[in-house]
Each structure stands twice: as C-alpha cells, then as structure tokens.
Amino acid sequence: MIPSGKFVLRIEPKFHRLLSQEAKRNKTSLNNLCASLLKKGLEKGEPVAEKFAFLKPTVDQLKDHFGKNLLGVLVFGSQVTGEATESSDWDLLIILSNEIALTRSLYRWWDEEATLLGTIIVNPQFVHLPASLEEAGGLWFETACASHVMWEQGRVITDCLDQLREFIASDRVRRYWSQGQPYWVRQNEEQRSGN
C-alpha cells in the first residue's frame, strides 16, 4: 500500500494552541508549520540526549555542589534552536532554590571550579523559579520556547515550563524583536481581544 502522505495527529489542546499561534506569527498554515517542524526534526539526525551528553559531568558537578538546592539544569539558546555556529557558546540555565542567594559569588565559583569542557564556552545563568507567571522575565519565556532539560528535581522545571508555554499561548505575553534580539511584552485584556 502506498502511503497518502496524510495522517491525523492527536495532541493536547495547549500544544495545538501553541502551534496555531506560531503558525499565525509566521503567516503560514498550521499544516505547513507542522510539516516544516517535523522535517527539521528528522533532518537534525543527532538525538537530543546525545547532543548534550558531554555536559553530564558539569551537571553532576552542579548536583554535588548545590545538593538539594539545585532544582534543575537546562540548555537553552542557539544550541537548542539549531542556530548555533562553531563559535557559539552553550547557555545553561541553573535553577536554584530560594535558599541560595543569587550573587556574584556563584559566578566566581563557576569560573574557579566548574568542570572545563575543553574549548567549549559555557555561559551559566543562575536563577530562581519565577515567583509567579506574571513575574516571569524574558529569559524564562525564551527558555520555555526552546530548551532541553538536562536534570531536574521531580518535574518542577518541566511543570514551570509547561505553565509558561500556556501563558504564552493564552496571548498574555508576546515576543517582539529589536535589532535581532527578542523581548517580551505583557498584553492586557484589551490588547488580547484586539480592541
């Protein structure tokens, strides 16, 4: 039997909303967007877990150093979106409990103690979970759009990212670009309804 090239894809409503909004932003049909995303995913070839496996010693070191105060570690940015060049750095979001103050000493520790990865430049971002969706900053929204969870305590990071994606899908925040850099603007009810 020759396949028709047509099939039905059943996904959760929240992902359908996200895809629909992305299609609208890109001025394309939902079908074309899904076909493009599937094609890109298949062409990448290297499984995601394998691509980031070399970071495991760094993640293990973070777990040893911060213990129960480490909530999660994710890779985000151009390495995840597929836009990285040979000279691109690797962005790590290191989520700590509120027990750990976000001070320069964290970056000093990183510079002095973190496992070096040869010539690869790793750019750490130490953060706390957002206190609420309304208080989440642009870094969290960017991470919700494109990241890979390397490690997390339970599902705390995955759940946070899911909530952020729903927040984006509900059109309560929009992404804009200025001089090649993204920024996020919260939308009030009137803006969301198009009035």
PDB file of C-alpha atoms in Angstrom:
ATOM      1  CA  MET A   1       0.000   0.000   0.000  1.00  0.00           C
ATOM      2  CA  ILE A   2       1.344   3.428  -0.965  1.00  0.00           C
ATOM      3  CA  PRO A   3       1.030   5.991   1.858  1.00  0.00           C
ATOM      4  CA  SER A   4      -1.142   9.003   1.048  1.00  0.00           C
ATOM      5  CA  GLY A   5       1.098  11.472   2.853  1.00  0.00           C
ATOM      6  CA  LYS A   6      -1.858  12.408   5.046  1.00  0.00           C
ATOM      7  CA  PHE A   7      -2.450  11.493   8.657  1.00  0.00           C
ATOM      8  CA  VAL A   8      -4.172  12.782  11.771  1.00  0.00           C
ATOM      9  CA  LEU A   9      -2.026  13.913  14.673  1.00  0.00           C
ATOM     10  CA  ARG A  10      -3.682  13.980  18.078  1.00  0.00           C
ATOM     11  CA  ILE A  11      -2.052  16.379  20.540  1.00  0.00           C
ATOM     12  CA  GLU A  12      -3.041  18.112  23.744  1.00  0.00           C
ATOM     13  CA  PRO A  13      -5.110  21.294  23.256  1.00  0.00           C
ATOM     14  CA  LYS A  14      -2.411  23.501  24.800  1.00  0.00           C
ATOM     15  CA  PHE A  15       0.123  22.329  22.181  1.00  0.00           C
ATOM     16  CA  HIS A  16      -2.436  22.860  19.434  1.00  0.00           C
ATOM     17  CA  ARG A  17      -2.861  26.458  20.648  1.00  0.00           C
ATOM     18  CA  LEU A  18       0.916  26.982  20.724  1.00  0.00           C
ATOM     19  CA  LEU A  19       1.305  25.617  17.200  1.00  0.00           C
ATOM     20  CA  SER A  20      -1.636  27.679  15.924  1.00  0.00           C
ATOM     21  CA  GLN A  21      -0.173  30.863  17.373  1.00  0.00           C
ATOM     22  CA  GLU A  22       3.258  30.085  15.953  1.00  0.00           C
ATOM     23  CA  ALA A  23       1.705  29.476  12.519  1.00  0.00           C
ATOM     24  CA  LYS A  24      -0.141  32.791  12.759  1.00  0.00           C
ATOM     25  CA  ARG A  25       3.063  34.627  13.756  1.00  0.00           C
ATOM     26  CA  ASN A  26       4.874  33.056  10.796  1.00  0.00           C
ATOM     27  CA  LYS A  27       1.974  33.778   8.441  1.00  0.00           C
ATOM     28  CA  THR A  28       1.675  30.144   7.395  1.00  0.00           C
ATOM     29  CA  SER A  29      -0.863  27.383   7.761  1.00  0.00           C
ATOM     30  CA  LEU A  30      -0.845  25.070  10.749  1.00  0.00           C
ATOM     31  CA  ASN A  31      -0.269  22.162   8.363  1.00  0.00           C
ATOM     32  CA  ASN A  32       2.768  23.804   6.737  1.00  0.00           C
ATOM     33  CA  LEU A  33       4.233  24.711  10.129  1.00  0.00           C
ATOM     34  CA  CYS A  34       3.855  21.145  11.435  1.00  0.00           C
ATOM     35  CA  ALA A  35       5.335  19.679   8.245  1.00  0.00           C
ATOM     36  CA  SER A  36       8.293  22.072   8.494  1.00  0.00           C
ATOM     37  CA  LEU A  37       8.903  21.297  12.178  1.00  0.00           C
ATOM     38  CA  LEU A  38       8.716  17.551  11.568  1.00  0.00           C
ATOM     39  CA  LYS A  39      11.102  17.802   8.615  1.00  0.00           C
ATOM     40  CA  LYS A  40      13.610  19.872  10.624  1.00  0.00           C
ATOM     41  CA  GLY A  41      13.397  17.408  13.485  1.00  0.00           C
ATOM     42  CA  LEU A  42      14.085  14.456  11.207  1.00  0.00           C
ATOM     43  CA  GLU A  43      16.921  16.216   9.374  1.00  0.00           C
ATOM     44  CA  LYS A  44      18.812  17.054  12.548  1.00  0.00           C
ATOM     45  CA  GLY A  45      19.821  13.435  12.795  1.00  0.00           C
ATOM     46  CA  GLU A  46      21.537  13.550  16.167  1.00  0.00           C
ATOM     47  CA  PRO A  47      19.196  12.664  19.041  1.00  0.00           C
ATOM     48  CA  VAL A  48      18.839  15.494  21.543  1.00  0.00           C
ATOM     49  CA  ALA A  49      20.077  13.464  24.510  1.00  0.00           C
ATOM     50  CA  GLU A  50      23.274  12.518  22.652  1.00  0.00           C
ATOM     51  CA  LYS A  51      23.929  16.083  21.538  1.00  0.00           C
ATOM     52  CA  PHE A  52      24.026  17.298  25.143  1.00  0.00           C
ATOM     53  CA  ALA A  53      25.606  14.205  26.757  1.00  0.00           C
ATOM     54  CA  PHE A  54      29.027  15.861  27.050  1.00  0.00           C
ATOM     55  CA  LEU A  55      27.510  18.292  29.604  1.00  0.00           C
ATOM     56  CA  LYS A  56      26.720  15.475  32.054  1.00  0.00           C
ATOM     57  CA  PRO A  57      29.950  15.910  34.092  1.00  0.00           C
ATOM     58  CA  THR A  58      29.077  19.587  34.536  1.00  0.00           C
ATOM     59  CA  VAL A  59      25.533  18.719  35.622  1.00  0.00           C
ATOM     60  CA  ASP A  60      26.908  16.118  38.049  1.00  0.00           C
ATOM     61  CA  GLN A  61      29.265  18.715  39.499  1.00  0.00           C
ATOM     62  CA  LEU A  62      26.366  21.143  39.976  1.00  0.00           C
ATOM     63  CA  LYS A  63      24.360  18.412  41.728  1.00  0.00           C
ATOM     64  CA  ASP A  64      27.280  17.625  44.038  1.00  0.00           C
ATOM     65  CA  HIS A  65      27.956  21.283  44.831  1.00  0.00           C
ATOM     66  CA  PHE A  66      24.392  22.528  45.387  1.00  0.00           C
ATOM     67  CA  GLY A  67      22.742  19.301  46.578  1.00  0.00           C
ATOM     68  CA  LYS A  68      19.030  19.692  47.366  1.00  0.00           C
ATOM     69  CA  ASN A  69      19.232  23.395  46.471  1.00  0.00           C
ATOM     70  CA  LEU A  70      19.687  22.577  42.784  1.00  0.00           C
ATOM     71  CA  LEU A  71      16.222  22.397  41.236  1.00  0.00           C
ATOM     72  CA  GLY A  72      17.252  21.892  37.634  1.00  0.00           C
ATOM     73  CA  VAL A  73      19.663  22.499  34.781  1.00  0.00           C
ATOM     74  CA  LEU A  74      18.655  23.267  31.201  1.00  0.00           C
ATOM     75  CA  VAL A  75      20.396  24.050  27.956  1.00  0.00           C
ATOM     76  CA  PHE A  76      18.814  26.902  26.011  1.00  0.00           C
ATOM     77  CA  GLY A  77      19.629  29.308  23.221  1.00  0.00           C
ATOM     78  CA  SER A  78      21.150  28.753  19.802  1.00  0.00           C
ATOM     79  CA  GLN A  79      22.440  25.260  20.612  1.00  0.00           C
ATOM     80  CA  VAL A  80      18.835  24.138  21.119  1.00  0.00           C
ATOM     81  CA  THR A  81      17.240  26.105  18.292  1.00  0.00           C
ATOM     82  CA  GLY A  82      19.784  24.832  15.774  1.00  0.00           C
ATOM     83  CA  GLU A  83      21.076  28.345  15.005  1.00  0.00           C
ATOM     84  CA  ALA A  84      24.491  27.838  16.639  1.00  0.00           C
ATOM     85  CA  THR A  85      27.729  28.299  14.751  1.00  0.00           C
ATOM     86  CA  GLU A  86      31.097  26.711  15.565  1.00  0.00           C
ATOM     87  CA  SER A  87      31.967  29.712  17.731  1.00  0.00           C
ATOM     88  CA  SER A  88      28.649  29.804  19.614  1.00  0.00           C
ATOM     89  CA  ASP A  89      28.687  29.338  23.358  1.00  0.00           C
ATOM     90  CA  TRP A  90      26.473  26.949  25.321  1.00  0.00           C
ATOM     91  CA  ASP A  91      23.856  28.590  27.528  1.00  0.00           C
ATOM     92  CA  LEU A  92      22.989  26.795  30.774  1.00  0.00           C
ATOM     93  CA  LEU A  93      20.113  27.847  32.989  1.00  0.00           C
ATOM     94  CA  ILE A  94      20.924  26.695  36.514  1.00  0.00           C
ATOM     95  CA  ILE A  95      17.826  26.879  38.709  1.00  0.00           C
ATOM     96  CA  LEU A  96      18.487  27.133  42.433  1.00  0.00           C
ATOM     97  CA  SER A  97      16.162  27.127  45.428  1.00  0.00           C
ATOM     98  CA  ASN A  98      15.460  30.432  47.154  1.00  0.00           C
ATOM     99  CA  GLU A  99      17.796  29.238  49.940  1.00  0.00           C
ATOM    100  CA  ILE A 100      20.723  30.247  47.709  1.00  0.00           C
ATOM    101  CA  ALA A 101      21.178  33.979  47.118  1.00  0.00           C
ATOM    102  CA  LEU A 102      21.873  34.955  43.523  1.00  0.00           C
ATOM    103  CA  THR A 103      25.161  36.791  43.961  1.00  0.00           C
ATOM    104  CA  ARG A 104      28.406  37.259  42.068  1.00  0.00           C
ATOM    105  CA  SER A 105      29.942  34.522  44.243  1.00  0.00           C
ATOM    106  CA  LEU A 106      28.044  31.910  42.193  1.00  0.00           C
ATOM    107  CA  TYR A 107      29.779  33.077  39.043  1.00  0.00           C
ATOM    108  CA  ARG A 108      33.146  33.213  40.854  1.00  0.00           C
ATOM    109  CA  TRP A 109      32.618  29.604  41.927  1.00  0.00           C
ATOM    110  CA  TRP A 110      31.766  28.707  38.317  1.00  0.00           C
ATOM    111  CA  ASP A 111      34.885  30.430  36.970  1.00  0.00           C
ATOM    112  CA  GLU A 112      37.145  28.747  39.529  1.00  0.00           C
ATOM    113  CA  GLU A 113      35.602  25.306  39.999  1.00  0.00           C
ATOM    114  CA  ALA A 114      33.273  24.285  37.183  1.00  0.00           C
ATOM    115  CA  THR A 115      34.344  21.337  35.074  1.00  0.00           C
ATOM    116  CA  LEU A 116      36.031  22.702  31.964  1.00  0.00           C
ATOM    117  CA  LEU A 117      34.870  21.352  28.633  1.00  0.00           C
ATOM    118  CA  GLY A 118      37.935  21.929  26.507  1.00  0.00           C
ATOM    119  CA  THR A 119      37.491  24.861  24.170  1.00  0.00           C
ATOM    120  CA  ILE A 120      33.707  24.895  24.580  1.00  0.00           C
ATOM    121  CA  ILE A 121      32.444  28.082  26.202  1.00  0.00           C
ATOM    122  CA  VAL A 122      29.606  27.501  28.667  1.00  0.00           C
ATOM    123  CA  ASN A 123      27.645  30.558  29.760  1.00  0.00           C
ATOM    124  CA  PRO A 124      25.853  29.890  33.078  1.00  0.00           C
ATOM    125  CA  GLN A 125      22.756  31.786  34.174  1.00  0.00           C
ATOM    126  CA  PHE A 126      21.914  31.215  37.848  1.00  0.00           C
ATOM    127  CA  VAL A 127      18.224  31.847  38.548  1.00  0.00           C
ATOM    128  CA  HIS A 128      15.350  31.097  40.896  1.00  0.00           C
ATOM    129  CA  LEU A 129      11.997  29.817  39.683  1.00  0.00           C
ATOM    130  CA  PRO A 130       9.692  32.739  38.901  1.00  0.00           C
ATOM    131  CA  ALA A 131       7.506  33.597  41.907  1.00  0.00           C
ATOM    132  CA  SER A 132       4.519  33.715  39.537  1.00  0.00           C
ATOM    133  CA  LEU A 133       3.835  33.671  35.807  1.00  0.00           C
ATOM    134  CA  GLU A 134       3.139  37.398  35.939  1.00  0.00           C
ATOM    135  CA  GLU A 135       6.624  37.980  37.379  1.00  0.00           C
ATOM    136  CA  ALA A 136       8.499  35.757  34.911  1.00  0.00           C
ATOM    137  CA  GLY A 137      11.075  37.604  32.841  1.00  0.00           C
ATOM    138  CA  GLY A 138      12.090  37.328  29.218  1.00  0.00           C
ATOM    139  CA  LEU A 139      14.793  34.765  29.982  1.00  0.00           C
ATOM    140  CA  TRP A 140      12.118  32.374  31.274  1.00  0.00           C
ATOM    141  CA  PHE A 141       9.888  32.934  28.232  1.00  0.00           C
ATOM    142  CA  GLU A 142      12.816  32.310  25.871  1.00  0.00           C
ATOM    143  CA  THR A 143      13.659  29.157  27.793  1.00  0.00           C
ATOM    144  CA  ALA A 144      10.043  27.980  27.599  1.00  0.00           C
ATOM    145  CA  CYS A 145      10.179  28.329  23.804  1.00  0.00           C
ATOM    146  CA  ALA A 146      13.437  26.454  23.253  1.00  0.00           C
ATOM    147  CA  SER A 147      15.308  24.467  25.880  1.00  0.00           C
ATOM    148  CA  HIS A 148      16.338  20.974  26.863  1.00  0.00           C
ATOM    149  CA  VAL A 149      16.064  19.859  30.487  1.00  0.00           C
ATOM    150  CA  MET A 150      19.324  18.146  31.433  1.00  0.00           C
ATOM    151  CA  TRP A 151      18.259  17.353  35.004  1.00  0.00           C
ATOM    152  CA  GLU A 152      15.526  18.377  37.437  1.00  0.00           C
ATOM    153  CA  GLN A 153      14.163  17.522  40.867  1.00  0.00           C
ATOM    154  CA  GLY A 154      10.908  15.729  40.145  1.00  0.00           C
ATOM    155  CA  ARG A 155       9.017  17.678  37.491  1.00  0.00           C
ATOM    156  CA  VAL A 156       9.411  21.134  38.982  1.00  0.00           C
ATOM    157  CA  ILE A 157      11.128  22.618  35.915  1.00  0.00           C
ATOM    158  CA  THR A 158       9.034  20.770  33.329  1.00  0.00           C
ATOM    159  CA  ASP A 159       5.847  21.919  35.094  1.00  0.00           C
ATOM    160  CA  CYS A 160       7.099  25.520  35.215  1.00  0.00           C
ATOM    161  CA  LEU A 161       7.976  25.467  31.501  1.00  0.00           C
ATOM    162  CA  ASP A 162       4.555  23.982  30.660  1.00  0.00           C
ATOM    163  CA  GLN A 163       2.846  26.783  32.609  1.00  0.00           C
ATOM    164  CA  LEU A 164       4.967  29.404  30.856  1.00  0.00           C
ATOM    165  CA  ARG A 165       4.061  27.924  27.455  1.00  0.00           C
ATOM    166  CA  GLU A 166       0.377  28.067  28.363  1.00  0.00           C
ATOM    167  CA  PHE A 167       0.850  31.691  29.467  1.00  0.00           C
ATOM    168  CA  ILE A 168       2.412  32.465  26.076  1.00  0.00           C
ATOM    169  CA  ALA A 169      -0.311  30.513  24.238  1.00  0.00           C
ATOM    170  CA  SER A 170      -3.005  32.491  26.085  1.00  0.00           C
ATOM    171  CA  ASP A 171      -1.522  35.623  24.460  1.00  0.00           C
ATOM    172  CA  ARG A 172      -0.847  37.245  27.840  1.00  0.00           C
ATOM    173  CA  VAL A 173       2.683  37.951  26.661  1.00  0.00           C
ATOM    174  CA  ARG A 174       4.072  38.476  23.161  1.00  0.00           C
ATOM    175  CA  ARG A 175       7.528  38.206  21.716  1.00  0.00           C
ATOM    176  CA  TYR A 176       8.891  41.052  19.610  1.00  0.00           C
ATOM    177  CA  TRP A 177      12.287  41.684  18.043  1.00  0.00           C
ATOM    178  CA  SER A 178      14.557  44.708  18.055  1.00  0.00           C
ATOM    179  CA  GLN A 179      17.943  44.721  16.336  1.00  0.00           C
ATOM    180  CA  GLY A 180      17.982  40.926  16.225  1.00  0.00           C
ATOM    181  CA  GLN A 181      17.186  40.484  19.919  1.00  0.00           C
ATOM    182  CA  PRO A 182      13.899  39.177  21.328  1.00  0.00           C
ATOM    183  CA  TYR A 183      11.937  40.951  24.032  1.00  0.00           C
ATOM    184  CA  TRP A 184       8.607  40.143  25.652  1.00  0.00           C
ATOM    185  CA  VAL A 185       5.660  42.457  26.320  1.00  0.00           C
ATOM    186  CA  ARG A 186       2.724  41.611  28.552  1.00  0.00           C
ATOM    187  CA  GLN A 187      -0.699  42.073  26.964  1.00  0.00           C
ATOM    188  CA  ASN A 188      -3.727  43.405  28.814  1.00  0.00           C
ATOM    189  CA  GLU A 189      -7.246  42.088  28.163  1.00  0.00           C
ATOM    190  CA  GLU A 190      -7.988  44.844  25.646  1.00  0.00           C
ATOM    191  CA  GLN A 191      -4.818  44.116  23.664  1.00  0.00           C
ATOM    192  CA  ARG A 192      -5.578  40.382  23.652  1.00  0.00           C
ATOM    193  CA  SER A 193      -9.091  40.934  22.311  1.00  0.00           C
ATOM    194  CA  GLY A 194      -7.729  43.121  19.510  1.00  0.00           C
ATOM    195  CA  ASN A 195      -9.545  46.306  20.512  1.00  0.00           C
TER     196      ASN A 195
END
